[in-house]
Amino acid sequence: MALLPHEHSHLLAVTSTRFHGRHRHHRSPLTVWESRYRTAVIMSDVLATAVATLLATVLIGRELPDYLGQLPRLVSVAALLIVVAALPANRAWDPKVLGQGAEEFRRLGKALIATAVTLSVAGVAFELTHLRLWVFFVVPAVGAVAFPGRYLLRRLLHSRRGKGECLLPVMAAGSVEWAADLIARTRKEPHNGWRVEAVCTPDGFGQDGTQEVAGVPVVGALGDLTERAQPGGYRVVAVASDPYWTPMQLQRLAWELEDTESELVVAPVLMELAGPRLHVSGVVGLPLLRVQAPTFGRAKRVIKSIVDRIGALVLLTLLAPVLLAIAVVVRADDGGPVLFRQRRVGHGGRPFTMWKFRTMVVDADALLDQLRASNQGAGPLFKMRQDPRITGPGRLLRRYSLDELPQLINVLTGSMSLVGPRPPLPHEVEQYGSDAGRRLLVKPGLTGLWQISGRSDLPWDEALRLDLRYVEDWSLALDAVILWKTVRAVFSGTGAY
């Protein structure tokens, strides 16, 4: 059974249609809250740009001689217009990406990079040397204000969605099992913005022959979908695989929904993938969903490595007093070593030594066999909520992930990344199947999707799915979102033991 992907990429494939000149393309109108939210995002971005521009104007005005007259002001206005124009040009205000996932931040970052490049070229072409201040100060300053601004707006939106507001009404059309899974996911994660309000099933019946699926009414069979959807005001009609849906049936459904407010979304049936690897293209007149291999190009690897090492160096420098204090506490507790070294498996299956602050008694490994019967971990993992081997300071360090800080040395030396899958033990890798082995396609991380989604509370299957999702959909924007959310996850202490 194919499932709709988790979190930010629930709009998997949006069907658009052409009608040989007889019908015009239809776009679903935005609801009141969508329009207001988009307006708030635009105002936030423009305000961030204006603040950075005003500050730059003051600084540039001090640097330039008086005979240049109005040039700084003209450059400021022109640069501001370039920044503002780059945002819609890179679809950074597209309602479909606002409020969820890493794509919103990726587009914002892409727009700012495009602005910096444009200003650099203009500076060289017109010999405006003071534009360097714009490239190296103003554009980063815009990002420093715009990114947190968007995040705060997103938190407000997610808070309202958690209360049942600002949700898009959805009609689900597919098997009972698929509809029940979609309903469960949307209820568990309302921040995605969907609320299933009606279901159409192959035979028009729900679970156990009733007229509902997980409390949502079944309003008809698949053949009744158009008739039920048109007057219902549903913003999304989500369709799953079923023998009923022939290519002609799906095309006809798209035609019939085109002049309604409903957007047709079709779940891929072969695999659970999303993000930049999926592309719809036409081949010999057929719309095909192309699935590209995970892209770990040399350029992206180099950029990620540079960001990792600079980030690790900065964090080690800033946290040096904290690291020293923790070392003193660990040493004073029982006189044992401060650091714990353990062999882990990294990128490509290559082993490396991972560093952590010691949180267990000195002979913890020797006591492991006595505790295996009390294992509360899933899959190959060993976990206990009340592990007797953990020391007093160790329990506090684990709760707030402070014991992981020495892994910044691993990041600095290149064996780990700031963001990636959880670094596995050799005996865990020996139990991996072909799917779990894909974790090793990228470097393990100090944090990752598993860290911000529950940590040790996650079932093995869910932790594996999150790691594989990271491998499949990796991007610098996703790394930035994970790092941002890690701070909140660490301070909450949820799932850490």
Short mmCIF file of C-alpha atoms in Angstrom, two decimals:
data_model
loop_
_atom_site.label_atom_id
_atom_site.label_comp_id
_atom_site.label_asym_id
_atom_site.label_seq_id
_atom_site.Cartn_x
_atom_site.Cartn_y
_atom_site.Cartn_z
CA MET A 1 0.00 0.00 0.00
CA ALA A 2 1.45 3.32 -1.06
CA LEU A 3 1.40 6.03 1.58
CA LEU A 4 1.52 9.78 1.28
CA PRO A 5 4.92 11.04 2.50
CA HIS A 6 5.53 12.51 5.92
CA GLU A 7 5.46 16.22 6.82
CA HIS A 8 6.51 18.91 4.37
CA SER A 9 5.89 17.21 1.03
CA HIS A 10 2.29 16.06 1.17
CA LEU A 11 1.47 17.66 -2.20
CA LEU A 12 3.06 14.88 -4.21
CA ALA A 13 1.88 15.35 -7.76
CA VAL A 14 -0.51 18.10 -8.73
CA THR A 15 -2.43 17.31 -11.86
CA SER A 16 -2.73 20.11 -14.37
CA THR A 17 -4.60 19.65 -17.63
CA ARG A 18 -4.85 21.15 -21.12
CA PHE A 19 -7.99 21.33 -23.15
CA HIS A 20 -6.95 22.09 -26.74
CA GLY A 21 -8.10 25.71 -26.42
CA ARG A 22 -11.57 24.93 -25.14
CA HIS A 23 -10.95 25.54 -21.44
CA ARG A 24 -8.67 27.90 -19.58
CA HIS A 25 -6.34 26.72 -16.82
CA HIS A 26 -7.94 27.04 -13.40
CA ARG A 27 -6.21 27.99 -10.16
CA SER A 28 -7.88 27.40 -6.82
CA PRO A 29 -8.61 30.71 -5.09
CA LEU A 30 -6.93 31.32 -1.76
CA THR A 31 -9.01 31.23 1.40
CA VAL A 32 -9.08 34.26 3.67
CA TRP A 33 -6.47 32.87 6.05
CA GLU A 34 -4.19 31.86 3.17
CA SER A 35 -4.31 35.37 1.72
CA ARG A 36 -3.66 36.92 5.11
CA TYR A 37 -0.78 34.58 5.82
CA ARG A 38 0.80 35.23 2.44
CA THR A 39 0.42 38.98 2.98
CA ALA A 40 2.08 38.66 6.39
CA VAL A 41 5.01 36.77 4.84
CA ILE A 42 5.42 39.39 2.11
CA MET A 43 5.30 42.23 4.65
CA SER A 44 7.84 40.43 6.84
CA ASP A 45 10.24 39.98 3.91
CA VAL A 46 9.83 43.56 2.71
CA LEU A 47 10.34 44.89 6.24
CA ALA A 48 13.51 42.82 6.63
CA THR A 49 14.77 44.16 3.31
CA ALA A 50 13.91 47.75 4.21
CA VAL A 51 15.65 47.57 7.61
CA ALA A 52 18.84 46.13 6.10
CA THR A 53 18.72 48.64 3.24
CA LEU A 54 18.26 51.60 5.57
CA LEU A 55 21.21 50.49 7.68
CA ALA A 56 23.35 49.99 4.58
CA THR A 57 22.41 53.44 3.27
CA VAL A 58 23.67 55.03 6.47
CA LEU A 59 26.92 53.06 6.36
CA ILE A 60 27.50 53.67 2.66
CA GLY A 61 26.73 57.34 3.04
CA ARG A 62 29.52 57.61 5.60
CA GLU A 63 32.02 55.90 3.33
CA LEU A 64 31.41 57.90 0.14
CA PRO A 65 32.68 61.43 -0.58
CA ASP A 66 30.19 64.28 -0.78
CA TYR A 67 30.61 64.87 -4.53
CA LEU A 68 28.77 61.62 -5.30
CA GLY A 69 25.55 63.36 -4.28
CA GLN A 70 22.45 61.19 -4.59
CA LEU A 71 24.26 58.06 -5.81
CA PRO A 72 24.03 56.15 -2.51
CA ARG A 73 20.29 56.74 -2.33
CA LEU A 74 19.76 55.67 -5.92
CA VAL A 75 21.82 52.53 -5.38
CA SER A 76 19.87 51.78 -2.21
CA VAL A 77 16.55 52.05 -4.00
CA ALA A 78 17.78 49.97 -6.91
CA ALA A 79 19.21 47.28 -4.62
CA LEU A 80 16.00 47.15 -2.59
CA LEU A 81 13.99 46.66 -5.77
CA ILE A 82 16.35 43.87 -6.86
CA VAL A 83 15.89 42.05 -3.55
CA VAL A 84 12.11 42.41 -3.59
CA ALA A 85 11.92 41.35 -7.26
CA ALA A 86 14.09 38.27 -6.62
CA LEU A 87 11.62 36.88 -4.07
CA PRO A 88 8.60 36.39 -6.38
CA ALA A 89 10.95 35.52 -9.25
CA ASN A 90 12.13 32.52 -7.24
CA ARG A 91 8.56 31.72 -6.13
CA ALA A 92 9.42 32.47 -2.52
CA TRP A 93 5.85 33.70 -1.97
CA ASP A 94 4.10 30.71 -3.53
CA PRO A 95 1.20 29.81 -1.19
CA LYS A 96 1.83 26.09 -1.77
CA VAL A 97 5.17 26.19 0.05
CA LEU A 98 4.42 28.75 2.75
CA GLY A 99 4.13 27.42 6.27
CA GLN A 100 5.58 23.94 5.85
CA GLY A 101 8.72 22.07 4.92
CA ALA A 102 12.19 23.16 3.93
CA GLU A 103 11.21 24.24 0.41
CA GLU A 104 9.98 27.62 1.65
CA PHE A 105 13.38 28.42 3.18
CA ARG A 106 15.24 26.98 0.20
CA ARG A 107 13.46 29.36 -2.15
CA LEU A 108 14.09 32.30 0.17
CA GLY A 109 17.78 31.42 0.28
CA LYS A 110 17.89 30.98 -3.49
CA ALA A 111 16.38 34.45 -3.96
CA LEU A 112 18.97 36.03 -1.68
CA ILE A 113 21.83 34.24 -3.46
CA ALA A 114 20.47 35.43 -6.80
CA THR A 115 20.36 38.97 -5.42
CA ALA A 116 23.97 38.78 -4.22
CA VAL A 117 25.11 37.49 -7.63
CA THR A 118 23.20 40.24 -9.45
CA LEU A 119 24.68 42.95 -7.25
CA SER A 120 28.17 41.48 -7.68
CA VAL A 121 27.86 41.54 -11.46
CA ALA A 122 26.49 45.10 -11.37
CA GLY A 123 29.34 46.22 -9.14
CA VAL A 124 31.94 44.83 -11.53
CA ALA A 125 30.18 46.08 -14.66
CA PHE A 126 29.66 49.67 -13.43
CA GLU A 127 32.72 49.84 -11.14
CA LEU A 128 30.59 50.48 -8.07
CA THR A 129 33.00 49.22 -5.44
CA HIS A 130 30.72 50.16 -2.56
CA LEU A 131 28.32 47.42 -3.71
CA ARG A 132 30.61 45.01 -1.90
CA LEU A 133 28.97 46.20 1.30
CA TRP A 134 25.63 45.17 -0.13
CA VAL A 135 26.87 41.74 -1.18
CA PHE A 136 28.67 40.93 2.07
CA PHE A 137 26.51 42.81 4.55
CA VAL A 138 23.06 43.81 3.33
CA VAL A 139 21.98 40.54 1.70
CA PRO A 140 23.14 38.43 4.69
CA ALA A 141 21.41 40.94 6.99
CA VAL A 142 18.16 40.53 5.05
CA GLY A 143 18.46 36.77 5.51
CA ALA A 144 19.26 37.15 9.21
CA VAL A 145 15.98 39.01 9.69
CA ALA A 146 13.78 37.31 7.08
CA PHE A 147 14.45 33.69 8.05
CA PRO A 148 13.54 34.11 11.75
CA GLY A 149 10.57 36.26 10.72
CA ARG A 150 9.21 33.50 8.53
CA TYR A 151 9.86 30.93 11.23
CA LEU A 152 7.88 32.93 13.80
CA LEU A 153 4.99 33.30 11.36
CA ARG A 154 5.11 29.56 10.73
CA ARG A 155 5.00 28.84 14.47
CA LEU A 156 1.90 31.02 14.78
CA LEU A 157 0.28 29.22 11.84
CA HIS A 158 1.10 25.78 13.26
CA SER A 159 -0.27 26.84 16.63
CA ARG A 160 -3.59 27.74 15.02
CA ARG A 161 -3.62 24.52 13.03
CA GLY A 162 -3.11 22.60 16.26
CA LYS A 163 -6.37 24.17 17.43
CA GLY A 164 -8.18 23.02 14.28
CA GLU A 165 -7.96 26.35 12.43
CA CYS A 166 -6.35 27.28 9.10
CA LEU A 167 -6.77 23.80 7.64
CA LEU A 168 -7.60 22.88 4.05
CA PRO A 169 -10.70 20.65 3.69
CA VAL A 170 -9.77 17.45 1.89
CA MET A 171 -11.76 14.72 0.17
CA ALA A 172 -9.89 11.40 0.06
CA ALA A 173 -10.64 8.90 -2.70
CA GLY A 174 -9.13 5.43 -2.47
CA SER A 175 -9.19 2.23 -0.49
CA VAL A 176 -10.42 2.19 3.10
CA GLU A 177 -6.92 1.36 4.35
CA TRP A 178 -5.29 4.23 2.44
CA ALA A 179 -7.96 6.70 3.56
CA ALA A 180 -7.60 5.61 7.18
CA ASP A 181 -3.83 6.07 6.98
CA LEU A 182 -4.19 9.54 5.45
CA ILE A 183 -6.71 10.56 8.12
CA ALA A 184 -4.40 9.30 10.88
CA ARG A 185 -1.43 11.20 9.48
CA THR A 186 -3.30 14.47 9.07
CA ARG A 187 -4.64 14.24 12.62
CA LYS A 188 -1.25 13.39 14.07
CA GLU A 189 0.44 16.24 12.22
CA PRO A 190 -2.09 19.06 11.76
CA HIS A 191 0.74 21.49 11.00
CA ASN A 192 0.74 20.08 7.46
CA GLY A 193 -2.56 21.88 6.95
CA TRP A 194 -4.89 19.10 5.80
CA ARG A 195 -8.16 17.94 7.35
CA VAL A 196 -9.95 15.03 5.68
CA GLU A 197 -13.66 15.80 5.79
CA ALA A 198 -15.08 13.23 3.37
CA VAL A 199 -14.09 9.91 1.80
CA CYS A 200 -15.03 8.06 -1.37
CA THR A 201 -14.17 4.34 -1.42
CA PRO A 202 -14.36 1.75 -4.22
CA ASP A 203 -17.73 0.39 -3.05
CA GLY A 204 -19.04 3.40 -1.14
CA PHE A 205 -18.65 1.73 2.25
CA GLY A 206 -16.20 2.30 5.07
CA GLN A 207 -14.69 0.12 7.73
CA ASP A 208 -16.68 -3.03 8.51
CA GLY A 209 -19.42 -2.03 6.09
CA THR A 210 -20.19 1.23 7.91
CA GLN A 211 -20.53 4.68 6.35
CA GLU A 212 -17.37 6.12 7.86
CA VAL A 213 -13.60 5.71 7.97
CA ALA A 214 -11.93 6.66 11.25
CA GLY A 215 -14.87 8.91 12.07
CA VAL A 216 -14.93 10.62 8.65
CA PRO A 217 -18.11 10.06 6.63
CA VAL A 218 -18.02 8.03 3.42
CA VAL A 219 -20.05 10.08 0.96
CA GLY A 220 -19.98 7.76 -2.05
CA ALA A 221 -18.12 5.40 -4.31
CA LEU A 222 -15.21 6.39 -6.54
CA GLY A 223 -17.60 6.84 -9.45
CA ASP A 224 -19.46 9.48 -7.40
CA LEU A 225 -16.33 11.51 -6.65
CA THR A 226 -16.97 14.43 -9.00
CA GLU A 227 -20.61 14.71 -8.01
CA ARG A 228 -19.68 14.76 -4.32
CA ALA A 229 -16.63 17.01 -4.61
CA GLN A 230 -18.06 19.81 -6.75
CA PRO A 231 -20.56 21.23 -4.24
CA GLY A 232 -18.51 20.38 -1.16
CA GLY A 233 -16.02 23.22 -1.24
CA TYR A 234 -13.05 20.86 -0.81
CA ARG A 235 -9.72 22.54 -1.51
CA VAL A 236 -7.95 19.23 -2.14
CA VAL A 237 -9.17 16.01 -3.72
CA ALA A 238 -6.55 13.38 -2.85
CA VAL A 239 -6.68 10.25 -5.02
CA ALA A 240 -4.89 6.95 -4.40
CA SER A 241 -4.31 4.00 -6.68
CA ASP A 242 -7.26 1.77 -7.52
CA PRO A 243 -8.21 -0.35 -10.56
CA TYR A 244 -11.09 2.04 -11.14
CA TRP A 245 -8.70 4.88 -12.02
CA THR A 246 -7.80 4.30 -15.62
CA PRO A 247 -5.81 7.07 -17.37
CA MET A 248 -9.02 8.24 -19.06
CA GLN A 249 -10.92 8.28 -15.76
CA LEU A 250 -8.25 10.39 -14.08
CA GLN A 251 -8.10 12.76 -17.04
CA ARG A 252 -11.87 13.16 -17.00
CA LEU A 253 -11.77 13.79 -13.25
CA ALA A 254 -9.17 16.53 -13.79
CA TRP A 255 -11.35 18.13 -16.44
CA GLU A 256 -14.44 18.05 -14.25
CA LEU A 257 -12.62 19.55 -11.25
CA GLU A 258 -10.92 22.28 -13.24
CA ASP A 259 -13.71 24.82 -12.81
CA THR A 260 -14.13 24.11 -9.10
CA GLU A 261 -12.11 25.21 -6.09
CA SER A 262 -10.60 21.74 -5.74
CA GLU A 263 -6.99 20.86 -6.48
CA LEU A 264 -6.41 17.31 -7.66
CA VAL A 265 -3.55 15.51 -5.90
CA VAL A 266 -2.52 12.01 -6.96
CA ALA A 267 -0.48 9.81 -4.61
CA PRO A 268 2.30 7.84 -6.34
CA VAL A 269 1.73 4.14 -5.95
CA LEU A 270 5.20 2.66 -6.31
CA MET A 271 7.27 4.26 -3.58
CA GLU A 272 7.25 6.80 -0.79
CA LEU A 273 9.37 9.58 -2.18
CA ALA A 274 9.06 13.33 -2.28
CA GLY A 275 11.09 16.47 -2.65
CA PRO A 276 13.56 17.39 -5.40
CA ARG A 277 13.92 13.84 -6.73
CA LEU A 278 10.43 13.78 -8.25
CA HIS A 279 9.82 15.40 -11.61
CA VAL A 280 6.80 15.20 -13.90
CA SER A 281 7.66 15.24 -17.60
CA GLY A 282 6.01 14.28 -20.84
CA VAL A 283 7.44 11.45 -22.92
CA VAL A 284 5.78 10.42 -26.22
CA GLY A 285 2.67 12.22 -25.08
CA LEU A 286 2.48 10.47 -21.69
CA PRO A 287 2.90 12.26 -18.34
CA LEU A 288 5.58 10.33 -16.45
CA LEU A 289 6.83 10.70 -12.89
CA ARG A 290 10.61 10.67 -13.05
CA VAL A 291 12.47 9.53 -9.93
CA GLN A 292 16.07 10.64 -9.97
CA ALA A 293 18.81 8.91 -8.02
CA PRO A 294 19.77 10.67 -4.77
CA THR A 295 22.04 13.57 -5.72
CA PHE A 296 25.23 13.82 -3.74
CA GLY A 297 27.18 15.81 -6.31
CA ARG A 298 30.72 16.94 -5.63
CA ALA A 299 29.76 20.61 -5.40
CA LYS A 300 27.06 19.96 -2.81
CA ARG A 301 29.36 17.68 -0.83
CA VAL A 302 32.05 20.35 -0.76
CA ILE A 303 29.58 23.03 0.34
CA LYS A 304 28.17 20.77 3.04
CA SER A 305 31.68 19.87 4.24
CA ILE A 306 32.70 23.53 4.43
CA VAL A 307 29.53 24.47 6.33
CA ASP A 308 30.03 21.51 8.69
CA ARG A 309 33.63 22.32 9.54
CA ILE A 310 33.12 26.05 9.93
CA GLY A 311 30.02 25.40 12.07
CA ALA A 312 31.87 22.86 14.23
CA LEU A 313 34.84 25.21 14.71
CA VAL A 314 32.58 28.11 15.70
CA LEU A 315 30.57 25.97 18.11
CA LEU A 316 33.67 24.46 19.72
CA THR A 317 35.05 27.95 20.26
CA LEU A 318 31.83 29.35 21.71
CA LEU A 319 31.13 26.29 23.85
CA ALA A 320 34.67 25.85 25.17
CA PRO A 321 33.75 27.04 28.71
CA VAL A 322 30.74 24.69 28.75
CA LEU A 323 32.85 21.75 27.55
CA LEU A 324 35.44 22.43 30.22
CA ALA A 325 32.80 22.64 32.96
CA ILE A 326 31.20 19.36 31.86
CA ALA A 327 34.62 17.66 31.81
CA VAL A 328 35.29 18.77 35.38
CA VAL A 329 31.88 17.49 36.58
CA VAL A 330 32.27 14.09 34.87
CA ARG A 331 35.78 13.63 36.25
CA ALA A 332 34.79 14.69 39.77
CA ASP A 333 31.82 12.32 39.91
CA ASP A 334 33.68 9.00 40.01
CA GLY A 335 37.23 9.76 38.95
CA GLY A 336 36.83 7.93 35.64
CA PRO A 337 37.76 9.17 32.18
CA VAL A 338 35.97 12.25 30.85
CA LEU A 339 35.46 11.05 27.30
CA PHE A 340 33.92 7.86 25.98
CA ARG A 341 35.21 6.54 22.65
CA GLN A 342 33.19 4.12 20.58
CA ARG A 343 33.54 2.59 17.13
CA ARG A 344 30.75 3.64 14.79
CA VAL A 345 30.12 3.12 11.09
CA GLY A 346 30.21 6.14 8.83
CA HIS A 347 29.86 7.12 5.20
CA GLY A 348 30.31 4.20 2.83
CA GLY A 349 30.53 1.70 5.70
CA ARG A 350 33.88 3.04 6.88
CA PRO A 351 34.37 2.74 10.67
CA PHE A 352 35.47 5.69 12.78
CA THR A 353 35.89 6.55 16.45
CA MET A 354 33.07 8.66 17.84
CA TRP A 355 33.63 10.88 20.88
CA LYS A 356 31.13 11.56 23.66
CA PHE A 357 31.21 12.68 27.26
CA ARG A 358 31.07 9.58 29.44
CA THR A 359 27.60 9.21 30.96
CA MET A 360 27.86 5.63 32.25
CA VAL A 361 29.93 3.83 34.83
CA VAL A 362 33.42 2.79 33.75
CA ASP A 363 32.56 -0.91 33.23
CA ALA A 364 29.24 -0.26 31.44
CA ASP A 365 30.00 -2.56 28.49
CA ALA A 366 30.71 -5.50 30.82
CA LEU A 367 27.27 -5.07 32.40
CA LEU A 368 25.39 -5.00 29.09
CA ASP A 369 24.74 -8.76 28.86
CA GLN A 370 23.05 -8.69 32.26
CA LEU A 371 20.59 -6.05 31.06
CA ARG A 372 19.63 -7.36 27.61
CA ALA A 373 16.46 -8.94 28.98
CA SER A 374 15.30 -5.44 29.99
CA ASN A 375 15.91 -3.91 26.58
CA GLN A 376 13.22 -1.35 25.66
CA GLY A 377 14.76 -0.42 22.32
CA ALA A 378 13.33 -1.46 18.96
CA GLY A 379 15.14 -3.27 16.17
CA PRO A 380 18.89 -3.62 16.77
CA LEU A 381 18.98 -0.75 19.28
CA PHE A 382 19.49 -1.27 23.02
CA LYS A 383 17.70 1.31 25.17
CA MET A 384 16.43 1.47 28.75
CA ARG A 385 14.52 4.36 30.25
CA GLN A 386 16.10 3.69 33.66
CA ASP A 387 19.47 2.26 32.73
CA PRO A 388 21.29 1.56 36.03
CA ARG A 389 24.66 2.13 34.37
CA ILE A 390 24.02 5.86 33.86
CA THR A 391 25.72 8.15 36.36
CA GLY A 392 24.10 11.10 38.10
CA PRO A 393 25.69 13.76 35.89
CA GLY A 394 25.22 11.46 32.91
CA ARG A 395 21.46 11.50 33.26
CA LEU A 396 21.39 15.31 33.01
CA LEU A 397 23.85 15.32 30.11
CA ARG A 398 21.73 12.82 28.20
CA ARG A 399 18.50 14.67 28.83
CA TYR A 400 19.81 17.77 27.08
CA SER A 401 22.15 15.95 24.65
CA LEU A 402 25.18 17.65 26.17
CA ASP A 403 27.04 14.35 26.06
CA GLU A 404 27.01 14.60 22.24
CA LEU A 405 28.99 17.86 22.10
CA PRO A 406 32.45 16.21 21.69
CA GLN A 407 31.15 14.86 18.37
CA LEU A 408 31.86 18.36 17.07
CA ILE A 409 35.45 17.10 16.92
CA ASN A 410 34.26 14.30 14.62
CA VAL A 411 32.54 16.90 12.47
CA LEU A 412 35.67 19.03 12.38
CA THR A 413 37.81 16.06 11.29
CA GLY A 414 35.31 15.03 8.60
CA SER A 415 34.04 11.68 9.88
CA MET A 416 30.62 13.14 10.78
CA SER A 417 28.33 15.94 9.66
CA LEU A 418 26.31 18.43 11.65
CA VAL A 419 23.15 16.88 10.16
CA GLY A 420 22.66 13.30 9.00
CA PRO A 421 21.41 9.84 10.00
CA ARG A 422 22.18 8.48 13.47
CA PRO A 423 25.71 6.98 13.58
CA PRO A 424 25.18 3.20 13.91
CA LEU A 425 27.20 0.65 15.83
CA PRO A 426 29.00 -2.12 13.85
CA HIS A 427 26.73 -4.86 15.23
CA GLU A 428 23.67 -2.81 14.19
CA VAL A 429 24.99 -2.53 10.63
CA GLU A 430 25.47 -6.30 10.52
CA GLN A 431 21.69 -6.64 11.01
CA TYR A 432 20.82 -4.06 8.36
CA GLY A 433 18.78 -5.03 5.33
CA SER A 434 19.25 -3.39 1.96
CA ASP A 435 16.94 -0.52 2.96
CA ALA A 436 18.67 0.33 6.24
CA GLY A 437 22.03 0.11 4.48
CA ARG A 438 21.12 3.23 2.50
CA ARG A 439 21.77 5.21 5.67
CA LEU A 440 25.44 4.85 4.88
CA LEU A 441 25.16 6.83 1.62
CA VAL A 442 25.80 10.02 3.60
CA LYS A 443 27.85 10.91 6.65
CA PRO A 444 26.17 10.29 10.03
CA GLY A 445 25.11 13.42 11.84
CA LEU A 446 25.34 15.09 15.20
CA THR A 447 21.61 15.71 14.77
CA GLY A 448 18.98 14.68 12.26
CA LEU A 449 15.30 14.07 11.64
CA TRP A 450 15.39 11.40 14.37
CA GLN A 451 16.65 14.02 16.87
CA ILE A 452 13.81 16.47 16.25
CA SER A 453 11.09 13.81 15.98
CA GLY A 454 11.26 12.01 19.31
CA ARG A 455 14.78 10.59 19.67
CA SER A 456 14.76 7.39 21.75
CA ASP A 457 10.94 7.35 21.91
CA LEU A 458 10.77 6.57 18.18
CA PRO A 459 10.03 3.01 17.07
CA TRP A 460 12.82 1.45 15.01
CA ASP A 461 10.76 1.48 11.81
CA GLU A 462 9.94 5.17 12.22
CA ALA A 463 13.55 6.10 13.01
CA LEU A 464 14.68 4.15 9.94
CA ARG A 465 12.06 5.83 7.76
CA LEU A 466 13.17 9.28 8.90
CA ASP A 467 16.84 8.51 8.21
CA LEU A 468 16.02 7.14 4.77
CA ARG A 469 13.88 10.17 4.05
CA TYR A 470 16.84 12.38 4.85
CA VAL A 471 19.07 10.38 2.51
CA GLU A 472 16.51 10.57 -0.29
CA ASP A 473 15.63 14.26 0.06
CA TRP A 474 18.85 15.81 1.38
CA SER A 475 19.36 19.53 0.77
CA LEU A 476 21.11 22.42 2.47
CA ALA A 477 17.71 23.96 3.23
CA LEU A 478 16.60 20.77 4.99
CA ASP A 479 19.83 20.82 7.03
CA ALA A 480 19.13 24.40 8.08
CA VAL A 481 15.58 23.54 9.21
CA ILE A 482 16.79 20.51 11.18
CA LEU A 483 19.51 22.53 12.93
CA TRP A 484 16.96 25.20 13.82
CA LYS A 485 14.51 22.64 15.25
CA THR A 486 17.25 20.78 17.12
CA VAL A 487 17.61 23.65 19.57
CA ARG A 488 13.98 23.31 20.63
CA ALA A 489 14.18 19.50 20.78
CA VAL A 490 17.28 19.61 22.97
CA PHE A 491 15.79 22.09 25.46
CA SER A 492 12.56 20.09 25.72
CA GLY A 493 14.49 16.92 26.61
CA THR A 494 11.76 14.78 25.05
CA GLY A 495 12.78 11.20 24.22
CA ALA A 496 16.26 11.54 25.73
CA TYR A 497 17.39 8.76 28.08
#
